[in-house]
PDB file of C-alpha atoms in Angstrom:
ATOM      1  CA  MET A  24     150.834 110.087  94.282  1.00 51.00           C
ATOM      2  CA  PRO A  25     147.336 108.641  94.028  1.00 59.00           C
ATOM      3  CA  ALA A  26     144.689 110.815  92.457  1.00 69.00           C
ATOM      4  CA  HIS A  27     142.009 111.975  94.857  1.00 78.00           C
ATOM      5  CA  ALA A  28     138.353 112.002  93.910  1.00 80.00           C
ATOM      6  CA  PRO A  29     136.700 115.396  94.241  1.00 84.00           C
ATOM      7  CA  ARG A  30     134.622 115.868  97.366  1.00 84.00           C
ATOM      8  CA  PRO A  31     130.878 115.785  96.806  1.00 84.00           C
ATOM      9  CA  VAL A  32     129.247 119.165  97.146  1.00 84.00           C
ATOM     10  CA  PRO A  33     126.660 119.081  99.962  1.00 82.00           C
ATOM     11  CA  LYS A  34     123.129 119.862  98.842  1.00 85.00           C
ATOM     12  CA  LYS A  35     121.686 123.118 100.015  1.00 83.00           C
ATOM     13  CA  PRO A  36     118.454 122.670 102.012  1.00 79.00           C
ATOM     14  CA  ILE A  37     115.328 123.982 100.317  1.00 80.00           C
ATOM     15  CA  GLU A  38     114.247 127.199 101.946  1.00 84.00           C
ATOM     16  CA  ARG A  39     110.508 127.471 102.476  1.00 84.00           C
ATOM     17  CA  SER A  40     108.536 130.331 103.890  1.00 91.00           C
ATOM     18  CA  PRO A  41     106.676 129.819 107.163  1.00 91.00           C
ATOM     19  CA  ALA A  42     103.384 130.246 105.273  1.00 91.00           C
ATOM     20  CA  ALA A  43     104.291 127.402 102.911  1.00 90.00           C
ATOM     21  CA  ILE A  44     105.136 125.130 105.840  1.00 90.00           C
ATOM     22  CA  VAL A  45     101.831 125.946 107.563  1.00 92.00           C
ATOM     23  CA  GLY A  46      99.997 125.231 104.298  1.00 90.00           C
ATOM     24  CA  VAL A  47     101.570 121.782 104.035  1.00 90.00           C
ATOM     25  CA  ILE A  48     100.725 120.992 107.664  1.00 90.00           C
ATOM     26  CA  LEU A  49      97.095 122.056 107.182  1.00 91.00           C
ATOM     27  CA  ALA A  50      96.774 119.986 104.011  1.00 90.00           C
ATOM     28  CA  MET A  51      98.125 116.923 105.836  1.00 88.00           C
ATOM     29  CA  ALA A  52      95.659 117.482 108.699  1.00 89.00           C
ATOM     30  CA  VAL A  53      92.706 117.715 106.303  1.00 87.00           C
ATOM     31  CA  ILE A  54      93.730 114.487 104.578  1.00 83.00           C
ATOM     32  CA  ARG A  55      94.115 112.709 107.935  1.00 84.00           C
ATOM     33  CA  ILE A  56      90.707 113.895 109.178  1.00 82.00           C
ATOM     34  CA  ARG A  57      89.040 112.864 105.896  1.00 81.00           C
ATOM     35  CA  ASP A  58      90.657 109.410 106.004  1.00 78.00           C
ATOM     36  CA  ARG A  59      89.621 108.943 109.629  1.00 78.00           C
ATOM     37  CA  GLN A  60      86.027 109.939 108.834  1.00 75.00           C
ATOM     38  CA  ASP A  61      85.978 107.447 105.937  1.00 76.00           C
ATOM     39  CA  GLY A  62      87.145 104.731 108.318  1.00 75.00           C
ATOM     40  CA  LEU A  63      84.450 105.609 110.863  1.00 75.00           C
ATOM     41  CA  ASP A  64      81.789 105.598 108.132  1.00 75.00           C
ATOM     42  CA  ASN A  65      82.921 102.137 107.005  1.00 73.00           C
ATOM     43  CA  LEU A  66      82.902 100.875 110.594  1.00 70.00           C
ATOM     44  CA  THR A  67      79.349 102.196 111.123  1.00 70.00           C
ATOM     45  CA  GLU A  68      78.157 100.557 107.890  1.00 71.00           C
ATOM     46  CA  GLN A  69      79.669  97.225 108.958  1.00 67.00           C
ATOM     47  CA  SER A  70      78.055  97.485 112.408  1.00 67.00           C
ATOM     48  CA  VAL A  71      74.620  98.169 110.917  1.00 64.00           C
ATOM     49  CA  SER A  72      74.914  95.367 108.379  1.00 66.00           C
ATOM     50  CA  THR A  73      75.966  92.813 111.014  1.00 65.00           C
ATOM     51  CA  GLY A  74      73.258  93.828 113.488  1.00 62.00           C
ATOM     52  CA  CYS A  75      75.485  95.336 116.153  1.00 58.00           C
ATOM     53  CA  PRO A  76      73.235  96.281 119.124  1.00 58.00           C
ATOM     54  CA  ASP A  77      74.720  99.794 119.234  1.00 58.00           C
ATOM     55  CA  HIS A  78      73.598 100.478 115.665  1.00 50.00           C
ATOM     56  CA  GLN A  79      70.130  99.054 115.173  1.00 50.00           C
ATOM     57  CA  GLY A  80      68.122 100.349 112.261  1.00 50.00           C
ATOM     58  CA  GLU A  81      69.160 102.513 109.354  1.00 50.00           C
ATOM     59  CA  PRO A  82      72.548 104.240 109.200  1.00 51.00           C
ATOM     60  CA  GLN A  83      72.504 107.938 109.926  1.00 50.00           C
TER      61      GLN A  83
END
């Protein structure tokens, strides 16, 4: 009879509290908002430096 390899033991999912899940979601939202604001700031700076008619003068 051929020898059988032992079956792999399935990993148990990590149990997290609802508060921990909400904390992760909020942290991800803050990072996304901050990154989006950085992108908008860069876009405004480029528009001012190139003389875009919507952004004449100094940046706000």
